[in-house]
PDB file of N, CA and C in Angstrom:
ATOM      1  N   MET A   1     122.368 -57.040 163.852  1.00 88.00           N
ATOM      2  CA  MET A   1     123.331 -56.435 164.726  1.00 88.00           C
ATOM      3  C   MET A   1     124.711 -56.510 164.116  1.00 88.00           C
ATOM      4  N   LEU A   2     125.072 -57.642 163.622  1.00 89.00           N
ATOM      5  CA  LEU A   2     126.389 -57.762 162.994  1.00 89.00           C
ATOM      6  C   LEU A   2     126.573 -56.928 161.749  1.00 89.00           C
ATOM      7  N   THR A   3     125.411 -56.683 161.033  1.00 89.00           N
ATOM      8  CA  THR A   3     125.533 -55.880 159.833  1.00 89.00           C
ATOM      9  C   THR A   3     125.769 -54.472 160.317  1.00 89.00           C
ATOM     10  N   PHE A   4     125.146 -53.943 161.213  1.00 88.00           N
ATOM     11  CA  PHE A   4     125.387 -52.625 161.788  1.00 88.00           C
ATOM     12  C   PHE A   4     126.869 -52.515 162.292  1.00 88.00           C
ATOM     13  N   TYR A   5     127.370 -53.432 162.875  1.00 87.00           N
ATOM     14  CA  TYR A   5     128.770 -53.359 163.462  1.00 87.00           C
ATOM     15  C   TYR A   5     129.728 -53.353 162.260  1.00 87.00           C
ATOM     16  N   VAL A   6     129.419 -54.141 161.202  1.00 90.00           N
ATOM     17  CA  VAL A   6     130.432 -54.111 160.017  1.00 90.00           C
ATOM     18  C   VAL A   6     130.309 -52.785 159.288  1.00 90.00           C
ATOM     19  N   LEU A   7     129.126 -52.225 159.161  1.00 89.00           N
ATOM     20  CA  LEU A   7     128.900 -50.960 158.431  1.00 89.00           C
ATOM     21  C   LEU A   7     129.380 -49.807 159.226  1.00 89.00           C
ATOM     22  N   MET A   8     129.446 -49.874 160.561  1.00 94.00           N
ATOM     23  CA  MET A   8     129.881 -48.823 161.446  1.00 94.00           C
ATOM     24  C   MET A   8     131.366 -48.431 161.249  1.00 94.00           C
ATOM     25  N   TRP A   9     132.177 -49.417 161.096  1.00 93.00           N
ATOM     26  CA  TRP A   9     133.537 -49.220 161.031  1.00 93.00           C
ATOM     27  C   TRP A   9     134.197 -48.322 159.979  1.00 93.00           C
ATOM     28  N   PRO A  10     133.645 -48.456 158.666  1.00 93.00           N
ATOM     29  CA  PRO A  10     134.114 -47.411 157.708  1.00 93.00           C
ATOM     30  C   PRO A  10     133.741 -45.983 158.059  1.00 93.00           C
ATOM     31  N   ALA A  11     132.664 -45.768 158.689  1.00 94.00           N
ATOM     32  CA  ALA A  11     132.276 -44.458 159.100  1.00 94.00           C
ATOM     33  C   ALA A  11     133.198 -43.935 160.229  1.00 94.00           C
ATOM     34  N   VAL A  12     133.560 -44.751 161.160  1.00 96.00           N
ATOM     35  CA  VAL A  12     134.433 -44.338 162.225  1.00 96.00           C
ATOM     36  C   VAL A  12     135.882 -44.041 161.720  1.00 96.00           C
ATOM     37  N   VAL A  13     136.355 -44.869 160.764  1.00 97.00           N
ATOM     38  CA  VAL A  13     137.590 -44.648 160.161  1.00 97.00           C
ATOM     39  C   VAL A  13     137.650 -43.458 159.299  1.00 97.00           C
ATOM     40  N   ALA A  14     136.606 -43.186 158.622  1.00 97.00           N
ATOM     41  CA  ALA A  14     136.467 -41.940 157.756  1.00 97.00           C
ATOM     42  C   ALA A  14     136.500 -40.692 158.682  1.00 97.00           C
ATOM     43  N   GLY A  15     135.808 -40.796 159.825  1.00 97.00           N
ATOM     44  CA  GLY A  15     135.843 -39.645 160.776  1.00 97.00           C
ATOM     45  C   GLY A  15     137.157 -39.379 161.289  1.00 97.00           C
ATOM     46  N   VAL A  16     137.885 -40.383 161.710  1.00 98.00           N
ATOM     47  CA  VAL A  16     139.175 -40.195 162.309  1.00 98.00           C
ATOM     48  C   VAL A  16     140.171 -39.689 161.256  1.00 98.00           C
ATOM     49  N   LEU A  17     140.076 -40.220 159.959  1.00 98.00           N
ATOM     50  CA  LEU A  17     140.971 -39.626 158.943  1.00 98.00           C
ATOM     51  C   LEU A  17     140.671 -38.245 158.630  1.00 98.00           C
ATOM     52  N   PHE A  18     139.364 -37.900 158.674  1.00 98.00           N
ATOM     53  CA  PHE A  18     139.039 -36.520 158.472  1.00 98.00           C
ATOM     54  C   PHE A  18     139.615 -35.592 159.430  1.00 98.00           C
ATOM     55  N   PHE A  19     139.537 -35.836 160.746  1.00 97.00           N
ATOM     56  CA  PHE A  19     140.125 -34.972 161.769  1.00 97.00           C
ATOM     57  C   PHE A  19     141.608 -34.987 161.694  1.00 97.00           C
ATOM     58  N   ILE A  20     142.235 -36.040 161.440  1.00 98.00           N
ATOM     59  CA  ILE A  20     143.738 -36.093 161.301  1.00 98.00           C
ATOM     60  C   ILE A  20     144.170 -35.245 160.133  1.00 98.00           C
ATOM     61  N   ALA A  21     143.513 -35.361 158.992  1.00 98.00           N
ATOM     62  CA  ALA A  21     143.901 -34.609 157.833  1.00 98.00           C
ATOM     63  C   ALA A  21     143.537 -33.034 158.035  1.00 98.00           C
ATOM     64  N   ARG A  22     142.441 -32.709 158.694  1.00 98.00           N
ATOM     65  CA  ARG A  22     142.132 -31.315 158.997  1.00 98.00           C
ATOM     66  C   ARG A  22     143.196 -30.722 159.757  1.00 98.00           C
ATOM     67  N   GLY A  23     143.692 -31.456 160.836  1.00 96.00           N
ATOM     68  CA  GLY A  23     144.831 -30.914 161.644  1.00 96.00           C
ATOM     69  C   GLY A  23     146.075 -30.761 160.938  1.00 96.00           C
ATOM     70  N   PHE A  24     146.341 -31.748 160.126  1.00 96.00           N
ATOM     71  CA  PHE A  24     147.583 -31.636 159.322  1.00 96.00           C
ATOM     72  C   PHE A  24     147.656 -30.527 158.332  1.00 96.00           C
ATOM     73  N   LEU A  25     146.449 -30.303 157.646  1.00 96.00           N
ATOM     74  CA  LEU A  25     146.436 -29.205 156.680  1.00 96.00           C
ATOM     75  C   LEU A  25     146.486 -27.884 157.475  1.00 96.00           C
ATOM     76  N   ARG A  26     145.865 -27.719 158.563  1.00 96.00           N
ATOM     77  CA  ARG A  26     145.942 -26.469 159.329  1.00 96.00           C
ATOM     78  C   ARG A  26     147.379 -26.170 159.733  1.00 96.00           C
ATOM     79  N   ASP A  27     148.039 -27.293 160.267  1.00 95.00           N
ATOM     80  CA  ASP A  27     149.495 -26.970 160.641  1.00 95.00           C
ATOM     81  C   ASP A  27     150.380 -26.597 159.410  1.00 95.00           C
ATOM     82  N   TRP A  28     150.110 -27.314 158.297  1.00 95.00           N
ATOM     83  CA  TRP A  28     150.870 -27.080 157.093  1.00 95.00           C
ATOM     84  C   TRP A  28     150.633 -25.572 156.588  1.00 95.00           C
ATOM     85  N   ARG A  29     149.440 -25.171 156.545  1.00 95.00           N
ATOM     86  CA  ARG A  29     149.165 -23.826 156.113  1.00 95.00           C
ATOM     87  C   ARG A  29     149.810 -22.758 156.988  1.00 95.00           C
ATOM     88  N   GLU A  30     149.829 -22.994 158.345  1.00 95.00           N
ATOM     89  CA  GLU A  30     150.364 -22.116 159.280  1.00 95.00           C
ATOM     90  C   GLU A  30     151.823 -22.115 159.133  1.00 95.00           C
ATOM     91  N   ALA A  31     152.494 -23.204 158.942  1.00 94.00           N
ATOM     92  CA  ALA A  31     153.942 -23.339 158.644  1.00 94.00           C
ATOM     93  C   ALA A  31     154.309 -22.583 157.381  1.00 94.00           C
ATOM     94  N   ARG A  32     153.602 -22.770 156.271  1.00 94.00           N
ATOM     95  CA  ARG A  32     153.907 -22.091 155.137  1.00 94.00           C
ATOM     96  C   ARG A  32     153.746 -20.554 155.283  1.00 94.00           C
ATOM     97  N   ARG A  33     152.730 -20.102 155.931  1.00 94.00           N
ATOM     98  CA  ARG A  33     152.422 -18.720 156.180  1.00 94.00           C
ATOM     99  C   ARG A  33     153.578 -18.056 156.913  1.00 94.00           C
ATOM    100  N   GLU A  34     154.131 -18.755 157.955  1.00 94.00           N
ATOM    101  CA  GLU A  34     155.263 -18.252 158.793  1.00 94.00           C
ATOM    102  C   GLU A  34     156.598 -18.455 158.182  1.00 94.00           C
ATOM    103  N   GLY A  35     156.720 -19.290 157.092  1.00 92.00           N
ATOM    104  CA  GLY A  35     158.007 -19.490 156.515  1.00 92.00           C
ATOM    105  C   GLY A  35     158.746 -20.611 157.135  1.00 92.00           C
ATOM    106  N   HIS A  36     158.097 -21.476 157.886  1.00 91.00           N
ATOM    107  CA  HIS A  36     158.807 -22.577 158.509  1.00 91.00           C
ATOM    108  C   HIS A  36     158.600 -23.877 157.724  1.00 91.00           C
ATOM    109  N   ARG A  37     159.456 -24.826 157.987  1.00 87.00           N
ATOM    110  CA  ARG A  37     159.229 -26.154 157.479  1.00 87.00           C
ATOM    111  C   ARG A  37     158.420 -26.939 158.396  1.00 87.00           C
ATOM    112  N   LEU A  38     157.610 -27.804 157.879  1.00 78.00           N
ATOM    113  CA  LEU A  38     156.669 -28.592 158.699  1.00 78.00           C
ATOM    114  C   LEU A  38     157.405 -29.618 159.453  1.00 78.00           C
ATOM    115  N   ILE A  39     158.488 -30.155 158.872  1.00 80.00           N
ATOM    116  CA  ILE A  39     159.108 -31.320 159.558  1.00 80.00           C
ATOM    117  C   ILE A  39     160.502 -30.630 159.980  1.00 80.00           C
TER     118      ILE A  39
END
């Protein structure tokens, strides 16, 4: 059980980082297309 708990966290973190990066890239592409700055 402890092994599963320890091995689960890298998968959870990778999933969260994937969704954050996907949203950031989508906003960045949209800002470039419209000629706006992201920040």
